[in-house]
Tab-separated table of C-alpha atoms in Angstrom:
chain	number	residue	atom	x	y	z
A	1	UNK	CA	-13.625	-1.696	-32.230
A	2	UNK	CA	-15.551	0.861	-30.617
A	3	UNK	CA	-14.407	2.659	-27.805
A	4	UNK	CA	-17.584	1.469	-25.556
A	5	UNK	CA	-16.490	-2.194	-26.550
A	6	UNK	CA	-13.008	-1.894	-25.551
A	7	UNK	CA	-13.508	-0.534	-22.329
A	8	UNK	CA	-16.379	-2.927	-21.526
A	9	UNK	CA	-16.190	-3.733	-17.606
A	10	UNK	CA	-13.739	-1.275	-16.554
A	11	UNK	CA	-16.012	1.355	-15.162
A	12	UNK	CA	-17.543	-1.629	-13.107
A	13	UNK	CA	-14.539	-3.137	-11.697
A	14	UNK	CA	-13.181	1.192	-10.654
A	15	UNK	CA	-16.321	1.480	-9.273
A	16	UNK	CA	-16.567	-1.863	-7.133
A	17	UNK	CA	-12.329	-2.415	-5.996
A	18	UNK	CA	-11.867	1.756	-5.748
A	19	UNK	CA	-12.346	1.852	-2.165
A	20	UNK	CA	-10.010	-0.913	-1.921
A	21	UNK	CA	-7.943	-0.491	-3.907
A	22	UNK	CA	-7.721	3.258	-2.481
A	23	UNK	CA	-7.103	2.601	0.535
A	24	UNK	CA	-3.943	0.015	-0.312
A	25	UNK	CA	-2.285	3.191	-2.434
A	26	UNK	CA	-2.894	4.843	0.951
A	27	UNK	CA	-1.138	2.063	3.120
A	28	UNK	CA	1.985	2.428	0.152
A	29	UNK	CA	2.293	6.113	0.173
A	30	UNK	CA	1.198	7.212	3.841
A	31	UNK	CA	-0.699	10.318	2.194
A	32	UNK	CA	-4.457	10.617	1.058
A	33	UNK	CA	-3.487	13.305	-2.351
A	34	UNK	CA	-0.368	11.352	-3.031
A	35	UNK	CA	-2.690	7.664	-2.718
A	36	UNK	CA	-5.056	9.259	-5.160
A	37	UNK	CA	-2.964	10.797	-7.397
A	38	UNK	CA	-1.097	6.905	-7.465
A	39	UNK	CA	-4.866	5.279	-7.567
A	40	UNK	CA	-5.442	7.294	-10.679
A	41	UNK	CA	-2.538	6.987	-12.615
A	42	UNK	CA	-2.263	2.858	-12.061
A	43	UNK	CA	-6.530	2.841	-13.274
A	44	UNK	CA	-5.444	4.844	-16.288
A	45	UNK	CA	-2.534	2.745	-17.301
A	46	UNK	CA	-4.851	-0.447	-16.508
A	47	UNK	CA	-8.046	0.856	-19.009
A	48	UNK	CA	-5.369	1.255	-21.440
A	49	UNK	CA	-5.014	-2.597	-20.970
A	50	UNK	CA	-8.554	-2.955	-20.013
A	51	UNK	CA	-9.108	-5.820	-22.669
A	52	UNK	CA	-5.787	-8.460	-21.326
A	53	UNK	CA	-6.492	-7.685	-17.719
A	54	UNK	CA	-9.621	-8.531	-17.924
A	55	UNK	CA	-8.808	-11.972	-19.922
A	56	UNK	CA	-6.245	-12.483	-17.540
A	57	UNK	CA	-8.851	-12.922	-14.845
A	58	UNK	CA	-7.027	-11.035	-11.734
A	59	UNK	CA	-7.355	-7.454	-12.540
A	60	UNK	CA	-7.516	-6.163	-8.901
A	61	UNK	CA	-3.892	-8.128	-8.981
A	62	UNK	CA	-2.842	-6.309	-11.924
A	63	UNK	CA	-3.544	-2.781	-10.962
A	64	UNK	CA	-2.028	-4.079	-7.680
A	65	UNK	CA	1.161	-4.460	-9.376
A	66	UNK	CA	0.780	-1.215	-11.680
A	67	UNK	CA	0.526	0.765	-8.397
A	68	UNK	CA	4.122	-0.830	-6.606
A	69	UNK	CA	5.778	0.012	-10.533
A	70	UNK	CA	4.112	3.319	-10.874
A	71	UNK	CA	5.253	3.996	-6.800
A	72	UNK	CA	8.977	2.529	-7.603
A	73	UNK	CA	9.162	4.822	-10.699
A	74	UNK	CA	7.879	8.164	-8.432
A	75	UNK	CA	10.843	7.049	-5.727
A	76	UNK	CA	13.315	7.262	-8.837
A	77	UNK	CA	11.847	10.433	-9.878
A	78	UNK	CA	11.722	12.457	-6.368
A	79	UNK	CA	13.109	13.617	-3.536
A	80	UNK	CA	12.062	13.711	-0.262
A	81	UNK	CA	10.003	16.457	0.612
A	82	UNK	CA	9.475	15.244	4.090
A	83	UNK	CA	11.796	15.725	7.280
A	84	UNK	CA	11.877	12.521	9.615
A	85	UNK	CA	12.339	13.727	12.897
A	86	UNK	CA	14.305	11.616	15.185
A	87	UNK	CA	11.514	10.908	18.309
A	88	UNK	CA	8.482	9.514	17.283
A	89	UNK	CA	5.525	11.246	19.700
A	90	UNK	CA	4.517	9.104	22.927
A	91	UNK	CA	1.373	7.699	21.946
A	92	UNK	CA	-1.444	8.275	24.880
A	93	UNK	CA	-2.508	5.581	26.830
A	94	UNK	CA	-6.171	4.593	27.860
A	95	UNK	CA	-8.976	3.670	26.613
A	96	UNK	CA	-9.744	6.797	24.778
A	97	UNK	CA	-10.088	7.434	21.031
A	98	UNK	CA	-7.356	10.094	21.378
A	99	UNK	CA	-4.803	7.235	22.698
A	100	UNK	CA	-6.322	5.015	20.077
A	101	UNK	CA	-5.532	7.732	17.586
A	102	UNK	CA	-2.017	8.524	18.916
A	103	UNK	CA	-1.170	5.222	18.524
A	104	UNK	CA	-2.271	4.949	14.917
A	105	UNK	CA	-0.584	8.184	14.077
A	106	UNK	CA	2.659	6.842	15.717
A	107	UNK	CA	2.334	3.540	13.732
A	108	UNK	CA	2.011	5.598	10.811
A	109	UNK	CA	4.747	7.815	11.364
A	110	UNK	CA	6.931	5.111	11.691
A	111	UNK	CA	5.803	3.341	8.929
A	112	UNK	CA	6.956	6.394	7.100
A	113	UNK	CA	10.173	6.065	7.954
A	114	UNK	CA	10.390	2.082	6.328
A	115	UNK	CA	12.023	2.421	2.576
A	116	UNK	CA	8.966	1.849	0.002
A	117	UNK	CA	10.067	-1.842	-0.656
A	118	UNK	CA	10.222	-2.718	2.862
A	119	UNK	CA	6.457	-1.150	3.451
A	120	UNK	CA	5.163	-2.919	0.160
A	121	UNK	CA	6.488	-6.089	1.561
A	122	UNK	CA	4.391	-5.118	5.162
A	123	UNK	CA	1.138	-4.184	3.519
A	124	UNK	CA	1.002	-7.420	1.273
A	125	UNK	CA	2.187	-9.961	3.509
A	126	UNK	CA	0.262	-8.770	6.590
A	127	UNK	CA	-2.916	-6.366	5.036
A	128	UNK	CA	-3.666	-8.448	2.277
A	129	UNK	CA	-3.003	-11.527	3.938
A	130	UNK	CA	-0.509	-13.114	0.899
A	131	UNK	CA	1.489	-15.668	1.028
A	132	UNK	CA	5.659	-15.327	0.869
A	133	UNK	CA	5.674	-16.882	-2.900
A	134	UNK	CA	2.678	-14.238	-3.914
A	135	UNK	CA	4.217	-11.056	-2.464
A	136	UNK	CA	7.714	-12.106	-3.854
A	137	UNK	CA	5.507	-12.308	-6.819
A	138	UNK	CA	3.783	-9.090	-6.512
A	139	UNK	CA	7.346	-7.309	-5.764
A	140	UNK	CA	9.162	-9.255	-8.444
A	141	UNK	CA	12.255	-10.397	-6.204
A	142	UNK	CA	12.624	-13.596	-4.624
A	143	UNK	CA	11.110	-15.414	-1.419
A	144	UNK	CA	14.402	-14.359	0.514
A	145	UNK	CA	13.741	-10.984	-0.524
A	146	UNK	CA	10.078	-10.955	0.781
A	147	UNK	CA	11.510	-12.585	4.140
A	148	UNK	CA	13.883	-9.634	4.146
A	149	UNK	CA	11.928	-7.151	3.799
A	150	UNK	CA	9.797	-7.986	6.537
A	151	UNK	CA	12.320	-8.893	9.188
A	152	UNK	CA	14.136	-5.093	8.620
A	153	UNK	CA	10.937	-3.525	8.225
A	154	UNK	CA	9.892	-5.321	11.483
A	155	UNK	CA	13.064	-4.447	13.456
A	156	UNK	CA	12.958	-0.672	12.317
A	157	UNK	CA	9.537	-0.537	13.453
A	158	UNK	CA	9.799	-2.154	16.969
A	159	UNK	CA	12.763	0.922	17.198
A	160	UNK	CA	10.475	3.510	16.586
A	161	UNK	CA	7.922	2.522	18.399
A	162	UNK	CA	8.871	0.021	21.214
A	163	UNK	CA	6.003	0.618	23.785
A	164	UNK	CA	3.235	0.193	21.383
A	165	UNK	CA	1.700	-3.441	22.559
A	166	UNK	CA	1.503	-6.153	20.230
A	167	UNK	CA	-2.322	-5.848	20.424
A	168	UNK	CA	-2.734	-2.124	19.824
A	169	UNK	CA	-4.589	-2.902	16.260
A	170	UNK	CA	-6.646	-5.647	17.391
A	171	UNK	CA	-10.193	-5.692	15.723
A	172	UNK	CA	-8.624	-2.898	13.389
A	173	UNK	CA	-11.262	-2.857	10.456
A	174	UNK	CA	-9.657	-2.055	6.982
A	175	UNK	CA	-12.109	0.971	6.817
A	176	UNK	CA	-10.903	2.438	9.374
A	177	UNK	CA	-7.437	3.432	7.878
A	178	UNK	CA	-9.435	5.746	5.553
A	179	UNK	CA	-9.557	7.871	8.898
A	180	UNK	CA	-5.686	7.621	10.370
């Protein structure tokens, strides 16, 4: 089989879910190099599968998946490089985009602080809209797990970040986190 053959679609799908699929690598890792670098490694382990995937029929799922492994095998691998400080800034109030930008900077700073798992759990269940029994799937772990996740991951946040209002990413486009 030539290579051409076996890679037949790939370049197609990349090119159509990478801005997607970018920007949920982003939402995992909280860092534009370290979402690429992720992006790039989980497409290169998926051409190398290129043929099932595509059979399978949910390859945006699959590389999905690849990404969370590939992210829970860095965590095993590393340490910290970052230091957390204790007080997250006041985000600025008003109507302004420098207030609006605080307050996405804040959110992201806190979601820093949330173990991978717990952020995984966020991002699926709330950014990709699934459902408990497709995240648990996504994460391998159980329903409980997912429900888990997201309750601590919830509580941590509202810590860190107690003033932001429940509305403060209302009419949030997914684009936009391309420019947090």
């Amino acid at each position: 089989m030539s290579g051409a053959d076996r890679y037949a679609g790939f370049r197609e799908f990349a090119l159509a879910r990478g801005p997607t699929l970018s920007r949920t690598a982003y939402l995992l890792v909280g860092d534009h190099q370290e979402a690429q670098d992720l992006l790039q490694e989980s497409l290169a382990k998926t051409a190398r599968h290129w043929r099932r995937v595509q059979t399978g029929g949910h390859p945006e799922a699959y590389v999905r998946t690849v990404m969370l492994n590939q992210l829970r095998s860095w965590r095993r691998r590393r340490r910290p490089t970052e230091v957390i400080s204790e007080a997250v800034p006041d985000a600025a109030s008003g109507d302004d985009l420098a207030g609006d930008t605080a307050t996405r900077l804040t959110v992201a700073c806190a979601l820093a602080t949330l173990p991978a798992r717990q952020r995984a759990a966020l991002y699926l269940r709330f950014y990709e809209d699934l459902s408990e029994v497709e995240t648990a799937r996504q994460l391998g772990c159980s329903v409980g797990t997912v429900k888990r996740h997201v309750h601590d991951a919830l509580v941590r946040l509202r810590r860190h970040i107690p003033s932001t209002p429940p509305t403060a990413f209302e009419g949030v486009q997914p684009s936009e986190v391309d420019h947090v």
